[in-house]
Coordinates of C-alpha atoms and ligand atoms in Angstrom, one line a residue:
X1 CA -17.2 -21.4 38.1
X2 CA -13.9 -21.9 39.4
X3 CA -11.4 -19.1 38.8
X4 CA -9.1 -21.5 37.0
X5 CA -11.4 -22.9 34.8
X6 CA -12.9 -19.3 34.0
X7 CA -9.6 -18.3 33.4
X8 CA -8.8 -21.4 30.7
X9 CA -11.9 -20.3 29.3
X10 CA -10.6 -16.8 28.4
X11 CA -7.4 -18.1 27.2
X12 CA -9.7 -20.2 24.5
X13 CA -11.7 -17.2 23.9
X14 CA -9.0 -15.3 22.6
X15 CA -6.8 -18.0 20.8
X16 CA -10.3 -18.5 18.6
X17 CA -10.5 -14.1 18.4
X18 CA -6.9 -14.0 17.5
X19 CA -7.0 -17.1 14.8
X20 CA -10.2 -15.2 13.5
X21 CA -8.4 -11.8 13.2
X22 CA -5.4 -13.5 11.3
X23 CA -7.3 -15.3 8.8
X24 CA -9.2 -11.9 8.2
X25 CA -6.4 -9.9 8.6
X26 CA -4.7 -12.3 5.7
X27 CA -7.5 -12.2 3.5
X28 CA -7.3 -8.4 3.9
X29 CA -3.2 -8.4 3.7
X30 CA -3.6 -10.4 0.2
X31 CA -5.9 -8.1 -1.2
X32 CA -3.8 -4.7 -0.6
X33 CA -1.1 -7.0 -2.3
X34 CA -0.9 -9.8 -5.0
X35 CA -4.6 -10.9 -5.0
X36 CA -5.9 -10.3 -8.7
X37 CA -8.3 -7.7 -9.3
X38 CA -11.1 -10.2 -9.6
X39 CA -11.2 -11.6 -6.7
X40 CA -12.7 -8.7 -4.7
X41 CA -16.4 -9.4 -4.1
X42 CA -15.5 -13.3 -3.0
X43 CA -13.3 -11.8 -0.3
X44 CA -16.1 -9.4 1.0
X45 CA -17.9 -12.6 1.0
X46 CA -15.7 -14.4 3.2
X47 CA -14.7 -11.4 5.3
X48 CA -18.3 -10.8 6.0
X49 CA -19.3 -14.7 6.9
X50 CA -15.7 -14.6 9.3
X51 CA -16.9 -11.0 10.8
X52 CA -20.2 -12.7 11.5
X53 CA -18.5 -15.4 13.2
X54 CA -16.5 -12.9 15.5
X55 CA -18.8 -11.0 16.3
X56 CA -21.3 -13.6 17.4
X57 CA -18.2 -15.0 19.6
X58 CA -17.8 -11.9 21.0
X59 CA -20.8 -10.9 21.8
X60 CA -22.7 -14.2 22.9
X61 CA -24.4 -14.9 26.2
X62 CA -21.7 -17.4 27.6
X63 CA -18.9 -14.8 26.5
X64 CA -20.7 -11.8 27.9
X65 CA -21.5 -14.1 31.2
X66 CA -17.7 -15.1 31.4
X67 CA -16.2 -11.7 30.8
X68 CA -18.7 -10.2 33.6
X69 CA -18.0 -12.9 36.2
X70 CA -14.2 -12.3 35.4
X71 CA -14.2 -8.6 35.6
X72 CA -16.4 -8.7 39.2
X73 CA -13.4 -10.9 41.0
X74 CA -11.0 -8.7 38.8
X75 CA -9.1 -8.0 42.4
X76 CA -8.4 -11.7 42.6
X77 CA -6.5 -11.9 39.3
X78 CA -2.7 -11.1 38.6
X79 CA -1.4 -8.1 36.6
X80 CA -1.5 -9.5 33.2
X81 CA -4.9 -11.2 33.5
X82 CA -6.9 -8.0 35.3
X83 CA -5.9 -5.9 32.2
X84 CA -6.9 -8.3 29.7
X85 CA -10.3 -8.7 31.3
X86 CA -10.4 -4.9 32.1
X87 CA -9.6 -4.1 28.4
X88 CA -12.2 -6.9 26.8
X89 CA -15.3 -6.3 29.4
X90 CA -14.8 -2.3 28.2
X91 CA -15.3 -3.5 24.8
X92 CA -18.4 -5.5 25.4
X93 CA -19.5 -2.9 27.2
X94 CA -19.4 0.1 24.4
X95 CA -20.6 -2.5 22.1
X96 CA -23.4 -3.3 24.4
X97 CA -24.3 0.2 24.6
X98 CA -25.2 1.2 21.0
X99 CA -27.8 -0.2 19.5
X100 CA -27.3 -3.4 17.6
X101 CA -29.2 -2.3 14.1
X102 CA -27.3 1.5 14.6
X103 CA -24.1 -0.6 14.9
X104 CA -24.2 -2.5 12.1
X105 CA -25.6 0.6 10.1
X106 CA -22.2 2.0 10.5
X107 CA -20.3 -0.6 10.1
X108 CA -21.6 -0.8 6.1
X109 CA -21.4 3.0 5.9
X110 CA -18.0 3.5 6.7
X111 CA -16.8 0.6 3.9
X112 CA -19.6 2.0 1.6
X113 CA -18.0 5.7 2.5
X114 CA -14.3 4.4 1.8
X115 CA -15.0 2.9 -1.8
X116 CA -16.8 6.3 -2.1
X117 CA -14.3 8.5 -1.1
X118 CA -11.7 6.1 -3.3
X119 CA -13.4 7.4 -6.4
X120 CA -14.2 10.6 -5.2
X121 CA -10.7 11.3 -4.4
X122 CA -9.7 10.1 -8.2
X123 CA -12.1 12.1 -9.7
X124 CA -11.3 14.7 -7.5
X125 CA -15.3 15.1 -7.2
X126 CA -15.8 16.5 -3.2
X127 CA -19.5 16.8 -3.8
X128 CA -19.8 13.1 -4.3
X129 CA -17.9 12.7 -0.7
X130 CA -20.3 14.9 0.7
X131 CA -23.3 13.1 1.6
X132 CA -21.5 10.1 3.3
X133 CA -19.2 12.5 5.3
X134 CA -22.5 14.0 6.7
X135 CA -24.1 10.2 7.7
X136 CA -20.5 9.5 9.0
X137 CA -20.2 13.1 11.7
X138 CA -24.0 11.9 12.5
X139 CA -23.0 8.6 13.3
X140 CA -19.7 9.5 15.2
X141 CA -21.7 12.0 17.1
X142 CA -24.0 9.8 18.4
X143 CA -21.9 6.6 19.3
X144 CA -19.7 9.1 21.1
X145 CA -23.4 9.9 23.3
X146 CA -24.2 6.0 23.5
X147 CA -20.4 5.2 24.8
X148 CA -19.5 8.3 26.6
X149 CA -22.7 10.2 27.9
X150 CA -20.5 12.5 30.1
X151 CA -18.0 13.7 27.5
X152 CA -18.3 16.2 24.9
X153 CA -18.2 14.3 21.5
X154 CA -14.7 15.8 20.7
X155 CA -12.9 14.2 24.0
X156 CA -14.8 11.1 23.7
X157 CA -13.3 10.4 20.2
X158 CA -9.3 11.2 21.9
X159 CA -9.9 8.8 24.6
X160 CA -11.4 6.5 22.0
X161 CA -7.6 6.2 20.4
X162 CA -5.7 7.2 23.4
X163 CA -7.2 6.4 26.5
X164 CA -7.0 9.4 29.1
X165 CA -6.6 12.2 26.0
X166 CA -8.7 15.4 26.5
X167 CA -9.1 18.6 24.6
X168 CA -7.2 20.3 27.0
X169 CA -4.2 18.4 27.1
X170 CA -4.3 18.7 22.7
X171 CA -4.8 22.4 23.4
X172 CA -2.0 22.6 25.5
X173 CA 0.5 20.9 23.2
X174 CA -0.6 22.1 19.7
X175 CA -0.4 26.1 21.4
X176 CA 3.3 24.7 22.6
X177 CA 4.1 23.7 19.2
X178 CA 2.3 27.1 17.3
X179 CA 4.2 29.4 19.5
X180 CA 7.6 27.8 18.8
X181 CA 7.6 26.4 15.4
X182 CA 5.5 29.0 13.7
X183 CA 8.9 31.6 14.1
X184 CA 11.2 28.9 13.1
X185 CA 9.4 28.1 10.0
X186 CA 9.3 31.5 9.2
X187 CA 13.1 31.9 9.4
X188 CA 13.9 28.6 7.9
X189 CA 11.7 29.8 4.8
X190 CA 14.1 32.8 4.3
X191 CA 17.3 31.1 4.8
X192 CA 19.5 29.4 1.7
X193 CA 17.4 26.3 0.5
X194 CA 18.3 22.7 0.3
X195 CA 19.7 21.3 -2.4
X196 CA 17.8 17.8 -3.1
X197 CA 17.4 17.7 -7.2
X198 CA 19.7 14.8 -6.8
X199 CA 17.3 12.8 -5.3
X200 CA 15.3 12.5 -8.5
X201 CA 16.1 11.0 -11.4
X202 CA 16.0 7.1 -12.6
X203 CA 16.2 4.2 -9.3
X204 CA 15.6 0.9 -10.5
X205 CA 12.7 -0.8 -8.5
X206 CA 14.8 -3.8 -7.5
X207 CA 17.8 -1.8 -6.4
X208 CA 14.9 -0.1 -3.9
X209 CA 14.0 -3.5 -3.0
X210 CA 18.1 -4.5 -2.4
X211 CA 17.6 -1.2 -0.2
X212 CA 14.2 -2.2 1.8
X213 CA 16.1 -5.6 2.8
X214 CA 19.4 -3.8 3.7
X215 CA 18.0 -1.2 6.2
X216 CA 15.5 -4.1 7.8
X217 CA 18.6 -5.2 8.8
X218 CA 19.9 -3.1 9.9
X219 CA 17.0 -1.7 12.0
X220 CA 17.4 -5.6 13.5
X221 CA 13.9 -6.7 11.7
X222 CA 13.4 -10.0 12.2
X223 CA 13.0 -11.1 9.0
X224 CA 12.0 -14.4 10.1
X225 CA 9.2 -13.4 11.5
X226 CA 8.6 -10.0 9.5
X227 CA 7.4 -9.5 5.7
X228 CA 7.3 -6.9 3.6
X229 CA 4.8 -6.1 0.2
X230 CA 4.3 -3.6 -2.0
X231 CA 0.9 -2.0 -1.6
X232 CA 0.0 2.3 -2.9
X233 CA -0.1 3.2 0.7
X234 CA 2.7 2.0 3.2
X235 CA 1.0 0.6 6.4
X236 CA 2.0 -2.2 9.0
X237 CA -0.1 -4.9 9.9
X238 CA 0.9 -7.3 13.2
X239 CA -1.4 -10.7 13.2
X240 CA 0.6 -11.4 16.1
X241 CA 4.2 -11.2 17.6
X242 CA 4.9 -13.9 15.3
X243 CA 3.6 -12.7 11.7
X244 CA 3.9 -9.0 11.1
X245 CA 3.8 -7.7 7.5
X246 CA 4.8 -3.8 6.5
X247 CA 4.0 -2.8 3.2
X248 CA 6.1 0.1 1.0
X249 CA 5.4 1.8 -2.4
X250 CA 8.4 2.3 -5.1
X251 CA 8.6 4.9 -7.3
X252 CA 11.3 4.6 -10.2
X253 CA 11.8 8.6 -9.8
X254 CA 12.6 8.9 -6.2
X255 CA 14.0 6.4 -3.8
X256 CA 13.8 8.3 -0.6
X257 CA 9.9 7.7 -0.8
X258 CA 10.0 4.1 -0.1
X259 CA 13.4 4.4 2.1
X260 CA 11.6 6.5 4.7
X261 CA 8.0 4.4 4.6
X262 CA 10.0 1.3 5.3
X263 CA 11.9 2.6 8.3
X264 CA 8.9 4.3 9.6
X265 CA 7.0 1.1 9.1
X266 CA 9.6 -0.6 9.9
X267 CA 9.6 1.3 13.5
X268 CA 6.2 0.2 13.2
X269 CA 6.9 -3.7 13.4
X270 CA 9.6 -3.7 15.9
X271 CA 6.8 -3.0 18.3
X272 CA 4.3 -5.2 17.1
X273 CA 7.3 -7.9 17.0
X274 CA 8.8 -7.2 20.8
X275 CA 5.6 -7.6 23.3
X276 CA 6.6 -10.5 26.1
X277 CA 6.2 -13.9 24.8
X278 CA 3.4 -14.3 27.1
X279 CA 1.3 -11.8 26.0
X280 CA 1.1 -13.7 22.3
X281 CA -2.6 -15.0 21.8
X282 CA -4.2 -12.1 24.4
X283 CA -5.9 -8.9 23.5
X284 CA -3.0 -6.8 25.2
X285 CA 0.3 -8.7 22.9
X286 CA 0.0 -5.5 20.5
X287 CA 1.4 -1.7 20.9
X288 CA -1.3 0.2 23.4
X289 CA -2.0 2.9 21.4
X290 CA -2.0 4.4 18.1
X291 CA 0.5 7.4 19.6
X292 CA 2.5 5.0 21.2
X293 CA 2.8 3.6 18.1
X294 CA 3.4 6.5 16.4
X295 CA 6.4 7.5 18.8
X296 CA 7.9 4.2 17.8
X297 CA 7.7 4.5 13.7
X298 CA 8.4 8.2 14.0
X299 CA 11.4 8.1 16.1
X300 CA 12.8 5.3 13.5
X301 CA 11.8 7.3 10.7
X302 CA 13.3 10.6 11.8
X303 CA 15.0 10.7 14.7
X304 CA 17.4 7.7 14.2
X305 CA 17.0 7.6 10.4
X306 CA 17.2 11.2 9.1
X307 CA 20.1 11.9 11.5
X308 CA 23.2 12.5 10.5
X309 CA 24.7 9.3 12.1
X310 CA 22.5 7.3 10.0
X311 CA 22.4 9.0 6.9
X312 CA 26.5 8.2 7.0
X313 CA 25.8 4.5 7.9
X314 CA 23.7 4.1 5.1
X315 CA 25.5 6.5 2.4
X316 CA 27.9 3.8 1.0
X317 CA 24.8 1.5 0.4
X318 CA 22.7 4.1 -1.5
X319 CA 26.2 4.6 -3.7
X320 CA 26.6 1.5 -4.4
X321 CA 22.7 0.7 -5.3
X322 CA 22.2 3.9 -7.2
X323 CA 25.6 5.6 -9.0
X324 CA 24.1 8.5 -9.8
X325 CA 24.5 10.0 -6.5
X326 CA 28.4 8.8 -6.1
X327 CA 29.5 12.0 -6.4
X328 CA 27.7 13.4 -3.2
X329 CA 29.2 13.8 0.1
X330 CA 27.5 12.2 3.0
X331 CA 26.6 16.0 4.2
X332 CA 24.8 17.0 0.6
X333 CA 22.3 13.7 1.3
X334 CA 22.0 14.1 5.1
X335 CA 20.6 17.7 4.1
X336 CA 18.6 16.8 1.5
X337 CA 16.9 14.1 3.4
X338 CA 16.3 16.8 5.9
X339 CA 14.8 19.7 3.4
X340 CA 12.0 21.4 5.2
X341 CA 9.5 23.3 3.0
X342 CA 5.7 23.8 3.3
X343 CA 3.6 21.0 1.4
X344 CA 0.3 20.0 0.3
X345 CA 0.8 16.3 1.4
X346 CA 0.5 15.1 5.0
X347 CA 2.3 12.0 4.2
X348 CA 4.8 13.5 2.3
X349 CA 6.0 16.4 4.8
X350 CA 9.1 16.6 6.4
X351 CA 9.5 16.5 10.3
X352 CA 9.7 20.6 10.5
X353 CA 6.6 21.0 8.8
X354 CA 4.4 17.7 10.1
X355 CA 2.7 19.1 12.7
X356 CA 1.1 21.7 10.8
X357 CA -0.7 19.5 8.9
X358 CA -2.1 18.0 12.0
X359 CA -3.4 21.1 13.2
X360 CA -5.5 21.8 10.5
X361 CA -6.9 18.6 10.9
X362 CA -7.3 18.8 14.5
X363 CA -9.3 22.3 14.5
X364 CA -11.5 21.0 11.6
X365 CA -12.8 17.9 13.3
X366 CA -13.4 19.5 16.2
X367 CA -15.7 22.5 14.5
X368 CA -17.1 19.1 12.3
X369 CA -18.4 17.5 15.3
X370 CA -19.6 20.7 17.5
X371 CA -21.3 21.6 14.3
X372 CA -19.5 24.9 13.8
X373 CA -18.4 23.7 10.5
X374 CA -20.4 22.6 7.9
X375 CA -19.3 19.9 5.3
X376 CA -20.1 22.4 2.8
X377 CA -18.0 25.1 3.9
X378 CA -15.6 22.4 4.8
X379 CA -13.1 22.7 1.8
X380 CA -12.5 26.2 2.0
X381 CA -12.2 25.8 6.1
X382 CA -9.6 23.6 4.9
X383 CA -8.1 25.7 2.4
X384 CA -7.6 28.5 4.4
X385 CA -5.9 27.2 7.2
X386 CA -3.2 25.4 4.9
X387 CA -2.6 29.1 3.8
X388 CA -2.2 30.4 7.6
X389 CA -0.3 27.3 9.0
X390 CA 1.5 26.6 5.8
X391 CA 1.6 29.2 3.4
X392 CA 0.4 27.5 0.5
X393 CA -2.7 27.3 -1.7
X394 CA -4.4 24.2 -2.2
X395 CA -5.2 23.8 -6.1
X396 CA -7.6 21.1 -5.7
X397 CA -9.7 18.9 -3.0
X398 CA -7.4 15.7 -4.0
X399 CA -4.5 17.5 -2.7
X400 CA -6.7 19.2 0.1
X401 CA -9.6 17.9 1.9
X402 CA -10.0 14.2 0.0
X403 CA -6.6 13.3 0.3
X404 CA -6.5 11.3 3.7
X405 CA -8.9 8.2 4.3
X406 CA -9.4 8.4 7.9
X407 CA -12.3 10.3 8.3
X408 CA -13.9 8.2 5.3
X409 CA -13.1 5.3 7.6
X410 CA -15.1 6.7 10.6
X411 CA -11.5 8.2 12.4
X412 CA -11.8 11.2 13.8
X413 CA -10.1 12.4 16.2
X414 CA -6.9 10.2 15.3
X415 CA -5.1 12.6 14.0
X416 CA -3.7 14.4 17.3
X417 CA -2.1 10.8 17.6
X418 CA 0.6 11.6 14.9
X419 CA 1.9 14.6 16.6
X420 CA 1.8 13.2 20.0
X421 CA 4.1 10.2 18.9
X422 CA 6.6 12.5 17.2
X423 CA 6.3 14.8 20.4
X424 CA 6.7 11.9 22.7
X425 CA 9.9 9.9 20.7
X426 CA 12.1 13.2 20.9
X427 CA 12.1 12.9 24.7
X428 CA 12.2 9.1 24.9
X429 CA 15.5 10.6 22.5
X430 CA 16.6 12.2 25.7
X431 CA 16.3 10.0 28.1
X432 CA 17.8 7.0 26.4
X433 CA 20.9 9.1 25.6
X434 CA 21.4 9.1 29.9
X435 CA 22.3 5.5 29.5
X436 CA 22.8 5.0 25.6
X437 CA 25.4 7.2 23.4
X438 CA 22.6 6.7 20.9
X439 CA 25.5 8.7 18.0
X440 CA 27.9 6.1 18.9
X441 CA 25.9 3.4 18.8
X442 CA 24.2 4.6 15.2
X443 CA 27.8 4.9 13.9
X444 CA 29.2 1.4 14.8
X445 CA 26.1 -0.2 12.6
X446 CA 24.5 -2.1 15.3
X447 CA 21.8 -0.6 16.6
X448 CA 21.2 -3.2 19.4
X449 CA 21.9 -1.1 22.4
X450 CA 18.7 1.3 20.9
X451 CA 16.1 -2.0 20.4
X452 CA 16.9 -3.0 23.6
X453 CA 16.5 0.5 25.5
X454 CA 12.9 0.1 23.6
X455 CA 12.1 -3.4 24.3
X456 CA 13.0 -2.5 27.8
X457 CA 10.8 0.5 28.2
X458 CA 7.6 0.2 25.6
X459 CA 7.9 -3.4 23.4
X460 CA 7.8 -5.9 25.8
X461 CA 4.3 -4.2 27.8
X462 CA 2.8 -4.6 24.5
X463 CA -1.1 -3.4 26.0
X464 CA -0.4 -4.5 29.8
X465 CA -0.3 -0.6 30.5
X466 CA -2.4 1.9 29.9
X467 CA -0.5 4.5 27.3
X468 CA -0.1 7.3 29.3
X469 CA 0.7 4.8 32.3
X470 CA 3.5 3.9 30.4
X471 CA 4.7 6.6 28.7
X472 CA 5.7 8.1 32.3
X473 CA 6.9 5.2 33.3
X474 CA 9.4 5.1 29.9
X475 CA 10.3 8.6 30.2
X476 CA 10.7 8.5 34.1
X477 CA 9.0 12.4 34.5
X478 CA 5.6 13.9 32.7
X479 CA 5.0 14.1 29.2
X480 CA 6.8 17.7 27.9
X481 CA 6.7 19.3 24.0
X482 CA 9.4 21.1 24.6
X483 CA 11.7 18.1 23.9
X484 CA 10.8 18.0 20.4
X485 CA 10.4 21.6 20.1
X486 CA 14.2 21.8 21.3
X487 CA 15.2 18.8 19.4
X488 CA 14.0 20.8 15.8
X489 CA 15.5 23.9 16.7
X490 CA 18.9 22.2 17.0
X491 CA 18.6 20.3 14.1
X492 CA 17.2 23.1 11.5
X493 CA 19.2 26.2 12.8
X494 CA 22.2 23.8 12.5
X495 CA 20.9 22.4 8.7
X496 CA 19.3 26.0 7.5
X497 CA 22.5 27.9 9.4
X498 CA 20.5 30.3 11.1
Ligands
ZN501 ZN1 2.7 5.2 11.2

């Protein structure tokens, strides 16, 4: 076949992926939103005939033929089209190399194991959790064997989510992060506390939702192009550069809840929204990498939104939507935005305290999978590191063990990703403010300047790169914690006056 032709071919290929992925990804979208209750089992339906479809597209003879004949003259392409075939031939291939009845074996368990875990986690009822988690470490454990025979299990599922992660490299950075944080903690546990009472009391939901639309704006969200619904848990989902929806949760008693999801989300979508206009329709026009991704919703979240700067931007807004708080200076709600204590909640820590949750996770799945750690024994595992890393005790496994669905949904070894985004925003921080006076720019309202410097360095790549590729790339040195390990001890000694 000629080149050309093969090359049109592709194109089609993933216009008829990406419409399918949409339509799903729709279906999906409506039912985390406004689709009533009822409706459920004809959209498994559907979702199951259009999977069918995909996958057979995917995986058929004349796609498999294509994608091989591509990636063998894969020196003759340009930039853009080498990685797309690089990145779509891998796929085939770790789909080709677990065994089609095991694959789709999996596939059921993990939605089986969510609904499970749904009503387990209600019920706060581990035991009925258990057995699935069991099928679920099996099953993890022996994909990793079928697509990475020559890694342990543990470092195939981090280079599963970020191509190129190891154990080592997580080692390294979560001992960086024990050794300094750990003291700081300590210190900012002893010092006076935060006053944030304020922040509870009555917030009408559509003064919250006057407040979603004003900081969308002025985080530059294209709202043209950008939606936003109301769903229990916050998430982001980007059909394509050209439909992205986030999703926030408001509670009457507290509005910082849904202020922070949306500009973390919202950090979230200005990714998914900035990849080059000709990566639209490919397999590379979304963010690379769920820590990339993380560095991007993280940095909007905290770095830019919880900073002082911000907070000041945003104070006459939140006085105007909410009168109860009129009466507090910009400083009182800068702090209390920032109070750092020790949680139950991953979702719900502050920045200081974030990592720690992390860890916990990141020790446990790695004992899960090398089968040091039984899921028995896996609560109190649990329980007794949140006493060591975090000082508190967990009253039940619905605040514990059951309160995250990742593992439920097959993800292990995603968690490192969280940290590693934070880590890797406080020294993207850094380097932007060598050509950006990032303060400045925060106080004038118009955050342009910062959009750009990040449609510049990470947006526009969307997937062309591989993450770590272009993380050096952004940051113009290696990777280093100690950014962010400096960045929080300037901010909390100068909060917590220590
Ligand atoms: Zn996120």
């Amino acid at each position: 076949m000629e080149l050309k032709q093969a090359l049109q071919q592709l194109d089609l290929l993933q216009r008829k992926q990406i419409a399918y992925g949409h339509a799903m990804g729709l279906i999906s979208y409506d039912g985390n939103t406004v689709a009533p209750k009822g409706s459920a089992a004809n959209r498994a339906e559907t979702l199951g005939i259009l999977s069918g479809e995909i996958y057979m597209l995917s995986t058929s003879e004349e796609t498999i033929a294509l994608l091989d004949e591509l990636h063998a003259r894969r020196e003759e392409l340009d930039l853009k089209s080498r990685r797309i075939v690089e990145v779509m031939h891998k796929e085939i291939e770790n789909t080709r190399k677990i065994p089609m009845d095991e694959y789709i074996a999996y596939q059921k368990l993990c939605v089986e194991a969510e609904d499970i875990w749904r009503k387990a986690k209600d019920a706060n009822d581990y035991p009925l959790f258990m057995p699935y988690l069991k099928d679920l470490i099996e099953y993890t454990r022996r994909i990793a064997h079928y697509t990475h025979p020559d890694l342990p299990v543990y470092d195939a599922l981090l280079d599963q989510y970020e191509k190129g992660l190891t154990r080592e490299k997580c080692d390294q950075f979560f001992d960086t992060l024990r050794r300094e944080l750990v003291p700081l903690i300590h210190k900012v546990a002893q010092a006076k506390q935060v006053d944030d009472s304020f922040l509870t009391g009555v917030f009408p939901l559509d003064k919250q939702r006057q407040l979603s639309d004003y900081v969308m704006q002025v985080m530059g969200i294209d709202r043209n192009h950008c939606g936003i619904g109301e769903t229990e848990h916050p998430f982001t989902t980007g059909f394509t550069k050209y439909d992205v929806r986030i999703t926030t949760h408001y509670y009457e008693k507290n509005f910082a809840s849904s202020l922070y999801s949306v500009i973390h989300e919202g950090g979230h979508a200005l990714y998914d929204l900035h990849p080059a206009d000709d990566l639209a329709y490919t397999n590379i026009g979304g963010g690379v990498s769920m820590s990339i991704h993380e560095s991007q919703s993280r940095f909007y979240e905290n770095i830019i939104g919880r900073s002082r700067a911000f907070v000041s931007l945003i104070a006459p807004k939140l006085r105007e939507l909410f009168p109860e708080i009129n009466d507090r200076t910009d400083d009182e709600l800068y702090k209390a935005f920032n109070k750092a204590q020790p949680s139950l909640i991953r979702t719900e820590s502050d920045e200081l305290h974030y990592c720690m949750h992390i860890m916990v996770r990141y020790e446990l799945e790695q004992k899960l999978m090398d089968g040091t750690l039984t899921v028995e024994a896996l609560p109190q595992e649990w329980n007794r590191l949140y006493k060591e890393y975090l000082g508190v005790d967990v009253p039940s496994d619905r605040e514990g063990v059951l309160q995250d669905t990742h593992w439920a949904g097959g993800m292990f070894g995603y968690f490192p990703s969280y940290a590693l985004g934070s880590a890797y925003g406080a020294q993207m921080l850094s380097v932007m403010q060598e050509t950006v006076d990032v303060q400045s720019v925060i106080e004038s309202g118009d955050l342009t300047p910062i959009n750009c410097w990040l449609e510049e360095h990470i947006w526009k790549y969307g997937g062309l790169y591989e993450p770590g590729t272009l993380l050096e790339t952004a940051l113009g040195r290696p990777f280093d914690p100690m950014y962010f390990v400096q960045y929080l001890k300037q901010k909390f000694t100068e909060i917590y006056q220590l």
